């Protein structure tokens, strides 16, 4: 069986985790800050807050930006559920911006139209969450210009994107956003088993997210609001959560960061091999923007929609774990119960009907790709 994605763990990773198991701290020790520093150094951002998963990172990112009841958050319908659910956790409402049919990323044109209309109606969103599908950066310059013009905050969901860049800057540097979120789930670019991180250039946002990660509890004497009762004393200043990352996860993260560039390079080489074999077939390849370097989390192609299901089923029959990223969030039964309907985001729905994710991960071999492409070619010619 060829999976669609898989982690790459080596002996150095294993040793790093075992070393923590033998140390004094399994949680709240030195590895989490070391992992945060490694991501700051890599992306060129000032602050990073490591958490238990990217869903938690999205949640505290929204809260830190002040999202609450009476607010609205906009994201892309072509994403994992968490990009939208995070707003609902804050009591806010969610709405979606339709995608560019070629990339599946939030369309700046749709965003511009929707913002102009929302302004007229007096219901501008507080935050927008563009998602870098497959690791391919959104058109962040235009999105950031629009957000700035309308006074809207931006969280980049870069769950697919660590190691990539846009306009010469690494994803995560927050040049075009207030906060960027990464996921370290095993199928993503680097892994901590479960894990996520929020990066920002803003010290106050970083401090707020660090508080929200750990029960809203302050221990620093200088920040206490009540008289200090003694060295045992700490105080809860807001309603936070237990979203901490463990030392085991952070040690694995530090170790994986050493190979991040290698992983992304390998993913790009494999994508190049796909491209060479697929370019003549009757399909479209979802590709990164010019002036960007994709982390290549997913290799997505678009087929004629009437053929997609048969091709998917036949590929699965051949033990090739193709996938579909994603079923549009607004069509989920839960979101339908909130009032979203078929036809609300036609480009997203069309994109969804055509897409197929082919396997892509650092352990994939050239002859796996040849096998996948030969079968795909045969299936497209006899259907
Ligand atoms: C994986 C993913 C998430 C959630 O990540 P977790 O770490 O599993 O919580 C959020 N958004 C996108 C786009 C993702 O792919």
Short mmCIF file of C-alpha atoms and ligand atoms in Angstrom, two decimals:
data_model
loop_
_atom_site.label_atom_id
_atom_site.label_comp_id
_atom_site.label_asym_id
_atom_site.label_seq_id
_atom_site.Cartn_x
_atom_site.Cartn_y
_atom_site.Cartn_z
CA UNK A 1 0.00 0.00 0.00
CA UNK A 2 1.26 3.48 -0.87
CA UNK A 3 -0.11 5.98 1.71
CA UNK A 4 -0.87 9.58 0.70
CA UNK A 5 1.40 10.94 3.42
CA UNK A 6 3.67 9.58 6.09
CA UNK A 7 6.06 10.85 8.76
CA UNK A 8 9.85 10.46 8.39
CA UNK A 9 11.35 9.40 11.73
CA UNK A 10 15.01 8.50 12.07
CA UNK A 11 17.26 7.30 14.90
CA UNK A 12 18.21 10.88 15.83
CA UNK A 13 14.52 11.67 16.39
CA UNK A 14 14.10 8.54 18.52
CA UNK A 15 17.21 9.34 20.57
CA UNK A 16 15.96 12.90 21.17
CA UNK A 17 12.67 11.62 22.58
CA UNK A 18 14.30 8.91 24.69
CA UNK A 19 16.69 11.47 26.16
CA UNK A 20 13.70 13.51 27.39
CA UNK A 21 12.13 10.39 28.91
CA UNK A 22 15.26 9.94 31.03
CA UNK A 23 15.41 13.63 32.01
CA UNK A 24 13.76 15.63 34.80
CA UNK A 25 11.02 17.23 32.72
CA UNK A 26 8.35 15.52 30.65
CA UNK A 27 6.44 18.78 30.40
CA UNK A 28 7.19 22.48 31.06
CA UNK A 29 10.96 22.02 30.70
CA UNK A 30 13.56 23.45 28.33
CA UNK A 31 12.58 21.68 25.08
CA UNK A 32 9.41 23.64 24.33
CA UNK A 33 11.19 27.03 24.43
CA UNK A 34 14.04 25.51 22.38
CA UNK A 35 11.57 24.33 19.72
CA UNK A 36 9.91 27.75 19.69
CA UNK A 37 13.31 29.41 19.21
CA UNK A 38 14.17 27.02 16.38
CA UNK A 39 10.97 27.97 14.53
CA UNK A 40 11.58 31.70 15.20
CA UNK A 41 15.13 31.44 13.84
CA UNK A 42 14.00 29.48 10.81
CA UNK A 43 11.07 31.69 9.82
CA UNK A 44 12.55 35.00 10.95
CA UNK A 45 9.62 35.78 13.25
CA UNK A 46 9.99 37.29 16.72
CA UNK A 47 7.67 35.08 18.84
CA UNK A 48 6.34 31.54 18.73
CA UNK A 49 3.94 29.72 21.06
CA UNK A 50 3.99 25.91 20.85
CA UNK A 51 0.73 24.14 21.68
CA UNK A 52 -0.84 20.67 21.69
CA UNK A 53 -2.11 20.88 18.08
CA UNK A 54 -2.84 23.42 15.36
CA UNK A 55 -6.55 23.45 16.21
CA UNK A 56 -5.61 24.78 19.66
CA UNK A 57 -3.25 27.29 18.01
CA UNK A 58 -6.09 28.57 15.79
CA UNK A 59 -8.37 28.82 18.83
CA UNK A 60 -5.98 30.89 20.96
CA UNK A 61 -4.96 32.95 17.92
CA UNK A 62 -8.63 33.97 17.46
CA UNK A 63 -9.03 34.69 21.18
CA UNK A 64 -5.82 36.73 21.30
CA UNK A 65 -7.16 38.87 18.44
CA UNK A 66 -10.30 39.47 20.47
CA UNK A 67 -12.72 37.22 18.56
CA UNK A 68 -15.89 36.71 20.60
CA UNK A 69 -19.66 36.56 20.33
CA UNK A 70 -20.92 39.26 17.89
CA UNK A 71 -17.81 38.80 15.73
CA UNK A 72 -17.50 37.05 12.42
CA UNK A 73 -14.48 35.17 11.07
CA UNK A 74 -14.01 34.34 7.39
CA UNK A 75 -12.01 31.45 6.03
CA UNK A 76 -11.84 29.23 2.96
CA UNK A 77 -14.37 26.45 2.38
CA UNK A 78 -11.55 24.26 1.01
CA UNK A 79 -9.77 23.45 4.25
CA UNK A 80 -9.70 21.13 7.21
CA UNK A 81 -12.61 21.76 9.60
CA UNK A 82 -10.41 23.35 12.27
CA UNK A 83 -9.88 26.57 10.25
CA UNK A 84 -13.60 27.30 10.66
CA UNK A 85 -14.37 25.58 13.97
CA UNK A 86 -11.87 27.79 15.82
CA UNK A 87 -14.17 30.79 15.36
CA UNK A 88 -17.20 28.87 16.64
CA UNK A 89 -15.23 27.91 19.79
CA UNK A 90 -15.01 31.66 20.51
CA UNK A 91 -18.76 32.10 20.14
CA UNK A 92 -18.29 33.96 16.86
CA UNK A 93 -19.96 33.18 13.55
CA UNK A 94 -18.16 31.82 10.50
CA UNK A 95 -18.48 32.76 6.88
CA UNK A 96 -16.49 31.66 3.85
CA UNK A 97 -14.76 33.38 0.96
CA UNK A 98 -14.89 31.46 -2.32
CA UNK A 99 -11.67 30.09 -3.79
CA UNK A 100 -9.66 30.65 -6.92
CA UNK A 101 -10.72 27.71 -9.12
CA UNK A 102 -7.13 27.02 -10.21
CA UNK A 103 -5.48 26.92 -6.78
CA UNK A 104 -8.23 26.18 -4.29
CA UNK A 105 -6.88 29.08 -2.20
CA UNK A 106 -8.95 32.04 -0.99
CA UNK A 107 -9.58 34.29 -3.99
CA UNK A 108 -8.51 37.92 -3.45
CA UNK A 109 -11.20 38.98 -5.95
CA UNK A 110 -13.96 37.21 -4.02
CA UNK A 111 -12.53 38.65 -0.82
CA UNK A 112 -12.56 42.19 -2.25
CA UNK A 113 -16.19 41.86 -3.33
CA UNK A 114 -17.30 40.30 -0.09
CA UNK A 115 -15.54 42.95 2.02
CA UNK A 116 -17.09 45.79 0.02
CA UNK A 117 -20.55 44.29 0.49
CA UNK A 118 -19.98 43.55 4.19
CA UNK A 119 -18.84 47.11 4.80
CA UNK A 120 -22.02 48.40 3.21
CA UNK A 121 -24.06 46.07 5.43
CA UNK A 122 -22.06 46.99 8.54
CA UNK A 123 -20.90 43.43 9.16
CA UNK A 124 -17.18 43.30 8.43
CA UNK A 125 -15.37 40.28 9.84
CA UNK A 126 -12.94 40.70 12.73
CA UNK A 127 -10.47 38.16 11.35
CA UNK A 128 -9.88 36.37 8.07
CA UNK A 129 -8.06 33.04 7.95
CA UNK A 130 -6.55 32.30 4.53
CA UNK A 131 -5.34 28.71 4.23
CA UNK A 132 -2.23 27.78 2.25
CA UNK A 133 -3.71 24.66 0.64
CA UNK A 134 -1.10 21.98 -0.15
CA UNK A 135 1.57 24.38 1.18
CA UNK A 136 1.07 26.72 -1.78
CA UNK A 137 0.93 30.26 -0.41
CA UNK A 138 -2.19 32.33 -0.96
CA UNK A 139 -1.77 35.67 -2.71
CA UNK A 140 -0.91 37.21 0.66
CA UNK A 141 0.10 40.60 -0.62
CA UNK A 142 -3.37 41.29 -2.01
CA UNK A 143 -5.12 39.65 0.93
CA UNK A 144 -3.07 41.73 3.39
CA UNK A 145 -3.74 44.96 1.46
CA UNK A 146 -7.49 44.30 1.57
CA UNK A 147 -7.40 43.33 5.24
CA UNK A 148 -5.51 46.51 6.07
CA UNK A 149 -7.86 48.68 4.04
CA UNK A 150 -10.89 47.31 5.92
CA UNK A 151 -9.27 47.06 9.35
CA UNK A 152 -9.51 43.26 9.46
CA UNK A 153 -6.93 41.04 11.22
CA UNK A 154 -5.30 38.08 9.45
CA UNK A 155 -4.38 34.61 10.72
CA UNK A 156 -2.56 32.50 8.14
CA UNK A 157 -3.44 28.81 8.46
CA UNK A 158 -0.05 27.48 7.34
CA UNK A 159 -0.72 23.98 8.69
CA UNK A 160 0.53 22.66 5.33
CA UNK A 161 3.24 25.21 4.88
CA UNK A 162 6.25 25.16 7.20
CA UNK A 163 9.43 25.31 5.13
CA UNK A 164 7.78 27.19 2.27
CA UNK A 165 8.18 30.82 1.31
CA UNK A 166 6.32 33.60 -0.48
CA UNK A 167 7.84 36.72 -2.02
CA UNK A 168 11.21 35.81 -0.58
CA UNK A 169 9.94 35.48 3.02
CA UNK A 170 9.38 32.24 4.90
CA UNK A 171 5.82 31.28 5.75
CA UNK A 172 5.43 32.00 9.45
CA UNK A 173 7.34 35.31 9.37
CA UNK A 174 4.00 37.18 9.60
CA UNK A 175 4.97 39.81 7.05
CA UNK A 176 1.37 39.71 5.78
CA UNK A 177 -0.51 38.64 8.89
CA UNK A 178 -0.95 39.11 12.62
CA UNK A 179 -0.46 35.44 13.46
CA UNK A 180 0.55 32.32 11.50
CA UNK A 181 -0.35 28.79 12.58
CA UNK A 182 1.56 25.56 11.84
CA UNK A 183 0.48 21.93 12.38
CA UNK A 184 2.85 19.11 13.27
CA UNK A 185 0.41 16.23 12.77
CA UNK A 186 2.26 13.18 11.32
CA UNK A 187 1.07 13.75 7.76
CA UNK A 188 2.32 17.35 7.74
CA UNK A 189 5.79 18.60 6.78
CA UNK A 190 7.47 17.99 10.15
CA UNK A 191 5.85 16.17 13.04
CA UNK A 192 5.64 16.15 16.83
CA UNK A 193 2.97 13.37 16.70
CA UNK A 194 0.34 15.94 17.68
CA UNK A 195 1.40 19.55 17.90
CA UNK A 196 1.01 23.06 16.63
CA UNK A 197 2.52 26.51 16.86
CA UNK A 198 1.40 30.11 16.52
CA UNK A 199 3.95 32.72 15.41
CA UNK A 200 3.69 36.51 15.61
CA UNK A 201 5.76 39.70 15.51
CA UNK A 202 3.59 41.22 18.23
CA UNK A 203 4.85 40.78 21.82
CA UNK A 204 1.42 41.42 23.35
CA UNK A 205 -0.26 38.79 21.13
CA UNK A 206 2.47 36.29 21.99
CA UNK A 207 2.04 36.94 25.71
CA UNK A 208 -1.73 36.57 25.47
CA UNK A 209 -1.44 33.28 23.57
CA UNK A 210 1.09 31.95 26.10
CA UNK A 211 -1.40 32.77 28.88
CA UNK A 212 -4.31 31.13 27.04
CA UNK A 213 -2.19 28.01 26.48
CA UNK A 214 -1.84 27.40 30.23
CA UNK A 215 -5.09 28.17 32.09
CA UNK A 216 -4.64 31.95 31.93
CA UNK A 217 -2.26 31.60 34.87
CA UNK A 218 0.47 34.14 35.67
CA UNK A 219 3.46 33.33 37.90
CA UNK A 220 5.75 36.25 37.06
CA UNK A 221 5.79 38.44 40.21
CA UNK A 222 5.99 41.61 38.12
CA UNK A 223 2.68 40.79 36.42
CA UNK A 224 0.57 39.94 39.48
CA UNK A 225 -2.54 42.05 40.00
CA UNK A 226 -3.17 41.00 43.63
CA UNK A 227 -0.66 41.28 46.50
CA UNK A 228 1.84 38.44 46.37
CA UNK A 229 0.92 35.77 48.94
CA UNK A 230 4.29 34.00 48.81
CA UNK A 231 6.29 31.81 46.49
CA UNK A 232 3.46 29.32 46.07
CA UNK A 233 1.16 32.00 44.74
CA UNK A 234 0.00 32.24 41.14
CA UNK A 235 -3.06 33.88 39.75
CA UNK A 236 -5.55 33.21 37.01
CA UNK A 237 -6.12 36.38 35.02
CA UNK A 238 -8.28 35.05 32.21
CA UNK A 239 -10.00 31.84 31.13
CA UNK A 240 -7.31 29.74 29.48
CA UNK A 241 -6.92 26.09 28.58
CA UNK A 242 -4.45 23.27 28.94
CA UNK A 243 -3.07 23.44 25.40
CA UNK A 244 0.56 22.79 26.36
CA UNK A 245 2.96 20.82 24.21
CA UNK A 246 4.97 18.14 26.07
CA UNK A 247 8.76 17.99 26.23
CA UNK A 248 8.67 14.71 24.28
CA UNK A 249 6.85 16.42 21.42
CA UNK A 250 9.11 19.47 21.49
CA UNK A 251 12.27 17.32 21.46
CA UNK A 252 10.92 15.51 18.39
CA UNK A 253 10.10 18.90 16.88
CA UNK A 254 13.63 20.23 17.45
CA UNK A 255 15.07 17.12 15.87
CA UNK A 256 12.71 17.30 12.88
CA UNK A 257 13.52 21.01 12.34
CA UNK A 258 17.09 19.95 11.51
CA UNK A 259 15.75 18.13 8.45
CA UNK A 260 12.98 20.54 7.45
CA UNK A 261 14.83 21.89 4.41
CA UNK A 262 15.73 18.37 3.34
CA UNK A 263 12.08 17.24 3.63
CA UNK A 264 10.80 20.18 1.59
CA UNK A 265 13.51 19.76 -1.05
CA UNK A 266 12.63 16.09 -1.36
CA UNK A 267 8.91 16.88 -1.66
CA UNK A 268 9.69 19.39 -4.42
CA UNK A 269 11.83 16.86 -6.29
CA UNK A 270 9.03 14.30 -6.14
CA UNK A 271 6.54 16.96 -7.31
CA UNK A 272 8.86 17.69 -10.23
CA UNK A 273 8.82 14.01 -11.20
CA UNK A 274 5.02 13.96 -11.07
CA UNK A 275 4.92 17.10 -13.21
CA UNK A 276 7.16 15.55 -15.88
CA UNK A 277 4.97 12.47 -16.13
CA UNK A 278 1.58 14.12 -15.82
CA UNK A 279 1.86 17.26 -17.90
CA UNK A 280 0.60 15.58 -21.09
CA UNK A 281 -2.42 13.92 -19.44
CA UNK A 282 -5.96 15.35 -19.53
CA UNK A 283 -5.74 16.81 -16.03
CA UNK A 284 -4.68 20.07 -14.37
CA UNK A 285 -2.01 20.28 -11.70
CA UNK A 286 -2.69 22.55 -8.73
CA UNK A 287 0.52 24.59 -8.68
CA UNK A 288 2.14 27.23 -6.46
CA UNK A 289 2.15 30.93 -7.36
CA UNK A 290 5.19 32.37 -9.09
CA UNK A 291 7.51 33.99 -6.61
CA UNK A 292 6.80 31.32 -4.00
CA UNK A 293 8.35 28.05 -2.88
CA UNK A 294 5.82 25.48 -1.66
CA UNK A 295 6.42 23.10 1.22
CA UNK A 296 4.41 20.66 -0.96
CA UNK A 297 2.27 19.05 1.72
CA UNK A 298 -0.14 17.66 -0.89
CA UNK A 299 0.08 16.89 -4.59
CA UNK A 300 -3.38 17.77 -5.92
CA UNK A 301 -4.54 17.28 -9.50
CA UNK A 302 -7.88 18.22 -11.06
CA UNK A 303 -9.67 15.68 -13.25
CA UNK A 304 -12.90 16.01 -15.21
CA UNK A 305 -15.43 15.78 -12.37
CA UNK A 306 -17.39 12.95 -14.01
CA UNK A 307 -14.26 10.77 -13.89
CA UNK A 308 -12.99 11.62 -10.42
CA UNK A 309 -14.88 8.98 -8.41
CA UNK A 310 -14.03 6.08 -10.74
CA UNK A 311 -10.37 7.10 -10.86
CA UNK A 312 -10.29 7.41 -7.07
CA UNK A 313 -11.88 3.97 -6.55
CA UNK A 314 -9.62 2.31 -9.11
CA UNK A 315 -6.49 3.84 -7.61
CA UNK A 316 -7.54 2.66 -4.13
CA UNK A 317 -8.12 -0.80 -5.65
CA UNK A 318 -4.48 -0.72 -6.72
CA UNK A 319 -3.48 0.05 -3.10
CA UNK A 320 -2.60 3.62 -3.96
CA UNK A 321 -4.03 5.72 -1.12
CA UNK A 322 -5.21 8.68 -3.12
CA UNK A 323 -7.31 11.16 -1.17
CA UNK A 324 -9.49 14.25 -1.60
CA UNK A 325 -8.56 17.52 0.14
CA UNK A 326 -11.13 18.73 0.99
CA UNK A 327 -14.89 18.17 1.07
CA UNK A 328 -16.06 21.81 1.40
CA UNK A 329 -16.59 22.76 5.04
CA UNK A 330 -19.88 24.57 4.32
CA UNK A 331 -21.39 21.31 2.98
CA UNK A 332 -20.71 19.40 6.22
CA UNK A 333 -23.98 18.47 7.96
CA UNK A 334 -23.02 20.60 10.96
CA UNK A 335 -22.44 23.67 8.80
CA UNK A 336 -25.62 22.96 6.84
CA UNK A 337 -27.44 23.04 10.19
CA UNK A 338 -26.02 26.56 10.62
CA UNK A 339 -27.68 27.58 7.36
CA UNK A 340 -25.04 27.07 4.64
CA UNK A 341 -26.33 25.57 1.40
CA UNK A 342 -25.16 23.88 -1.77
CA UNK A 343 -24.37 26.63 -4.26
CA UNK A 344 -23.09 29.13 -1.66
CA UNK A 345 -19.47 28.88 -2.90
CA UNK A 346 -19.62 27.58 -6.49
CA UNK A 347 -15.89 27.68 -7.20
CA UNK A 348 -15.14 25.66 -4.06
CA UNK A 349 -17.81 23.12 -4.97
CA UNK A 350 -16.51 22.80 -8.54
CA UNK A 351 -12.91 22.50 -7.29
CA UNK A 352 -13.96 19.80 -4.83
CA UNK A 353 -15.70 17.79 -7.57
CA UNK A 354 -12.49 17.64 -9.62
CA UNK A 355 -9.67 17.09 -7.13
CA UNK A 356 -7.56 14.07 -6.34
CA UNK A 357 -4.59 14.06 -3.95
CA UNK A 358 -1.74 11.81 -5.05
CA UNK A 359 0.73 10.34 -2.51
CA UNK A 360 3.59 12.67 -1.57
CA UNK A 361 6.00 12.32 1.34
CA UNK A 362 9.78 12.10 1.75
CA UNK A 363 9.94 8.27 1.80
CA UNK A 364 8.10 7.95 -1.54
CA UNK A 365 10.30 6.37 -4.22
CA UNK A 366 10.70 7.40 -7.84
CA UNK A 367 9.31 4.05 -8.98
CA UNK A 368 6.25 4.56 -6.73
CA UNK A 369 5.61 7.77 -8.67
CA UNK A 370 6.09 6.00 -11.99
CA UNK A 371 3.63 3.29 -10.90
CA UNK A 372 1.08 5.90 -9.78
CA UNK A 373 1.41 7.94 -12.98
CA UNK A 374 1.22 4.92 -15.28
CA UNK A 375 -1.98 3.79 -13.62
CA UNK A 376 -3.47 7.26 -13.61
CA UNK A 377 -2.66 7.60 -17.28
CA UNK A 378 -4.29 4.26 -18.11
CA UNK A 379 -7.40 5.09 -16.08
CA UNK A 380 -7.79 8.47 -17.77
CA UNK A 381 -7.44 7.04 -21.25
CA UNK A 382 -9.90 4.13 -20.95
CA UNK A 383 -12.65 5.94 -19.04
C1 LIG B 1 -4.07 19.63 9.89
C2 LIG B 1 -4.78 20.92 9.76
C3 LIG B 1 -5.27 21.65 10.85
C4 LIG B 1 -5.34 21.10 12.24
O1 LIG B 1 -4.16 20.61 12.68
P1 LIG B 1 -4.06 19.73 14.00
O2 LIG B 1 -2.64 19.90 14.40
O3 LIG B 1 -4.41 18.33 13.61
O4 LIG B 1 -5.02 20.29 15.00
C5 LIG B 1 -5.79 22.91 10.62
N1 LIG B 1 -5.86 23.43 9.39
C6 LIG B 1 -5.43 22.75 8.31
C7 LIG B 1 -5.52 23.38 6.96
C8 LIG B 1 -4.89 21.48 8.46
O5 LIG B 1 -4.50 20.79 7.39
#
